[in-house]
CSV table of C-alpha atoms in Angstrom, one decimal:
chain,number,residue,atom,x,y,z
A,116,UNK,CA,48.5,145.7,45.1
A,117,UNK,CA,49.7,149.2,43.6
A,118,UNK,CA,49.5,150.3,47.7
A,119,UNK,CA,51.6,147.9,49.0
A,120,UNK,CA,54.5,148.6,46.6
A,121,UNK,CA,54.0,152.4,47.0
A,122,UNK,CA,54.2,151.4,50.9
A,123,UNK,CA,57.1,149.1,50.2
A,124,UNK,CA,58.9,151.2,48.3
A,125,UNK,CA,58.3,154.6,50.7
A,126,UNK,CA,59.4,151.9,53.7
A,127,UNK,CA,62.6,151.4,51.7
A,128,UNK,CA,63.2,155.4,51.2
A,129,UNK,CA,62.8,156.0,55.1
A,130,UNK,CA,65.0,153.3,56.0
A,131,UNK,CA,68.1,154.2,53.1
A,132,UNK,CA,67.2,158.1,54.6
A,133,UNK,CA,67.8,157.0,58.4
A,134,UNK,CA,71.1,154.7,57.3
A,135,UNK,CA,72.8,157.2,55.6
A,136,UNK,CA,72.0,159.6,58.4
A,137,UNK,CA,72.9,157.1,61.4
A,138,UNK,CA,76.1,156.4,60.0
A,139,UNK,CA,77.5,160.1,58.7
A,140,UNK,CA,80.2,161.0,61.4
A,141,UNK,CA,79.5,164.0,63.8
A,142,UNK,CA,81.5,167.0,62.5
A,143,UNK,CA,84.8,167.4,64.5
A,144,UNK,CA,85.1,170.2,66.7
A,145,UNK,CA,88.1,173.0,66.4
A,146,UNK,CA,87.7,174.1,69.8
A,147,UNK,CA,86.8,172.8,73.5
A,148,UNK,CA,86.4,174.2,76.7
A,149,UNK,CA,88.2,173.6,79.8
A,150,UNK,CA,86.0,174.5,82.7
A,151,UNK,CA,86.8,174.6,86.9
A,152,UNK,CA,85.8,175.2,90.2
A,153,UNK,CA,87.9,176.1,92.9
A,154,UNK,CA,86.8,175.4,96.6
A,155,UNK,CA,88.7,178.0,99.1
A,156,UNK,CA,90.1,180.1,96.5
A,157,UNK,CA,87.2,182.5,95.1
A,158,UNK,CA,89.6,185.1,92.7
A,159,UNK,CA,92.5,185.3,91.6
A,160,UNK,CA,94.2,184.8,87.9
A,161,UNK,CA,94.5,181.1,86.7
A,162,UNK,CA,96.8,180.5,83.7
A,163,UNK,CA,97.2,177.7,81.8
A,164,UNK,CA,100.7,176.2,80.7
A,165,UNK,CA,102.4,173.9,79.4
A,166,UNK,CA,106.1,172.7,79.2
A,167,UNK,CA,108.0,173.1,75.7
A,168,UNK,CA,111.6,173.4,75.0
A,169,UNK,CA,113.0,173.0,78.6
A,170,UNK,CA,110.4,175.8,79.7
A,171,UNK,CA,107.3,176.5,81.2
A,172,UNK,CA,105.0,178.4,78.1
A,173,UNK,CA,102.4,180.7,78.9
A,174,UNK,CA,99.3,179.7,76.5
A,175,UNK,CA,96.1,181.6,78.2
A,176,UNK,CA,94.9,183.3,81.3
A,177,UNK,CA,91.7,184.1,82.7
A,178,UNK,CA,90.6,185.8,85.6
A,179,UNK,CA,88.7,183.6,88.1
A,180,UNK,CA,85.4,184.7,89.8
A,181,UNK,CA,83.4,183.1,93.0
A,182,UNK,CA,85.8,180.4,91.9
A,183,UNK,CA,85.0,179.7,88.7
A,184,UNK,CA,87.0,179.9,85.3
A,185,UNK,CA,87.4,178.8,82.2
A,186,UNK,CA,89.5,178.4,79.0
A,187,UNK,CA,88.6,178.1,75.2
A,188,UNK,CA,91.9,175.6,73.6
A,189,UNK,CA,92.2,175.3,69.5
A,190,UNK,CA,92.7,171.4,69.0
A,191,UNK,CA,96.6,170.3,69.1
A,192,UNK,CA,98.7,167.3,68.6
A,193,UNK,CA,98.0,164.8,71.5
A,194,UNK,CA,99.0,163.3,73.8
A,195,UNK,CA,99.3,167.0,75.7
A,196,UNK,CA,100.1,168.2,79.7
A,197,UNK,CA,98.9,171.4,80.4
A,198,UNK,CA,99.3,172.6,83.7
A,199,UNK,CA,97.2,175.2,85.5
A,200,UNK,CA,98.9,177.9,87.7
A,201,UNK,CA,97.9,180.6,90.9
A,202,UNK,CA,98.5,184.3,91.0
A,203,UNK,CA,101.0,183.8,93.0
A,204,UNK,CA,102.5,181.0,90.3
A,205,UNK,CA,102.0,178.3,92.9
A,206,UNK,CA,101.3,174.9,90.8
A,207,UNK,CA,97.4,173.8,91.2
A,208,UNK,CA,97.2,170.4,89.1
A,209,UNK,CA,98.8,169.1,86.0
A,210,UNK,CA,96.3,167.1,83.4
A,211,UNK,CA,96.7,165.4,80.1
A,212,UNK,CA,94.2,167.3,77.5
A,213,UNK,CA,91.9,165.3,75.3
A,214,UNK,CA,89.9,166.6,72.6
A,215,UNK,CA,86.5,166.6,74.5
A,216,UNK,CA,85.4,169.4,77.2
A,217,UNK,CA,87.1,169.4,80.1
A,218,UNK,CA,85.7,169.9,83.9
A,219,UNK,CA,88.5,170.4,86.8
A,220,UNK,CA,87.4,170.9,90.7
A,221,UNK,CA,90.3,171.7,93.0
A,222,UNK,CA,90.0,171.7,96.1
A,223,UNK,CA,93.2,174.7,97.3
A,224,UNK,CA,92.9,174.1,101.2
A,225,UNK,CA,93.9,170.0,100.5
A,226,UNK,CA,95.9,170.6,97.2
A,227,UNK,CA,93.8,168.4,95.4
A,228,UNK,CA,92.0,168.4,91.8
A,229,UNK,CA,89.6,165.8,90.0
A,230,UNK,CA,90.1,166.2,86.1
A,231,UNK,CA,86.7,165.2,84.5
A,232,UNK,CA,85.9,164.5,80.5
A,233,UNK,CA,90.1,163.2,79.6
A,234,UNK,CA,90.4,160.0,78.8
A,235,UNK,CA,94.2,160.5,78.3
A,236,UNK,CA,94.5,162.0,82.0
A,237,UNK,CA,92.4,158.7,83.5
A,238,UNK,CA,94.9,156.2,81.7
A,239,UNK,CA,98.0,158.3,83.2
A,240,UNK,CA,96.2,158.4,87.1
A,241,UNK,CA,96.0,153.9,86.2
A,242,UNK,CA,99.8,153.9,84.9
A,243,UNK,CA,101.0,156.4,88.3
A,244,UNK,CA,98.5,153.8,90.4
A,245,UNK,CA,99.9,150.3,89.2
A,246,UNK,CA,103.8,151.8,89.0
A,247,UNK,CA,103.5,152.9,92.3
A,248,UNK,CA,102.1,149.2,93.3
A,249,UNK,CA,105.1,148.2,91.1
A,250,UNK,CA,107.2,150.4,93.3
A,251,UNK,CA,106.1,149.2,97.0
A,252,UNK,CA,107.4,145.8,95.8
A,253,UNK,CA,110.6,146.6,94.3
A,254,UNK,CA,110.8,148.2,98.0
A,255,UNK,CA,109.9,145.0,99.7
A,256,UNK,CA,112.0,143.4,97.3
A,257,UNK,CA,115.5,145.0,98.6
């Protein structure tokens, strides 16, 4: 009898241990990365942007190698566009930052870039889809 309430009472422990474990939140982070890869374009200087008082502001620049780079960011108020810029100050892609890691692939030959880890930056590609749908009608419309 003694055993089973030992046992009972260590089954209680383990499972009070693993609830108050389970449900502690994850530590938020100060920083996240911004990572990309740039097909057709293997160095160069990428900078990061962003538009504040009727001007373009310079936040960070790296130099890019066999077309890689990437960007350490301090967490800031959201919703944020940053926009990422050439040497030669030729625009590659604009993206909505979210707190999370970020992966961008541009492709420089077809002027296109896939923003990966934003959720903010997916719900603005589904607003610029269904206005453009909203658009083509108005079109029709007239």
């Amino acid at each position: 009898m003694k055993k089973l309430q030992i046992f009972a009472l260590l089954l209680i422990l383990l499972f009070g241990y693993s609830l108050f474990y389970s449900c502690k939140d994850k530590p938020e982070k100060d920083f996240f990365h911004i990572t990309g890869s740039v097909f057709a374009y293997p160095e160069g200087k990428v900078t990061l942007c962003k538009y504040q008082n009727n001007e373009i502001l310079k936040l960070d620049s790296v130099f890019m190698t066999k077309g890689k780079f990437k960007f350490k960011i301090s967490k800031t108020s959201l919703p944020e566009v940053y926009y990422l810029f050439f040497d030669d100050d030729q625009l590659m892609t604009e993206f909505f930052f979210d707190h999370s890691d970020m992966q961008i692939l541009i492709d420089y030959t077809k002027g296109v870039a896939e923003v990966r880890g934003s959720e903010l930056h997916n719900e603005y590609l589904d607003f610029l889809e269904n206005s453009a749908i909203y658009e083509n009608k108005q079109k029709g419309i007239y």
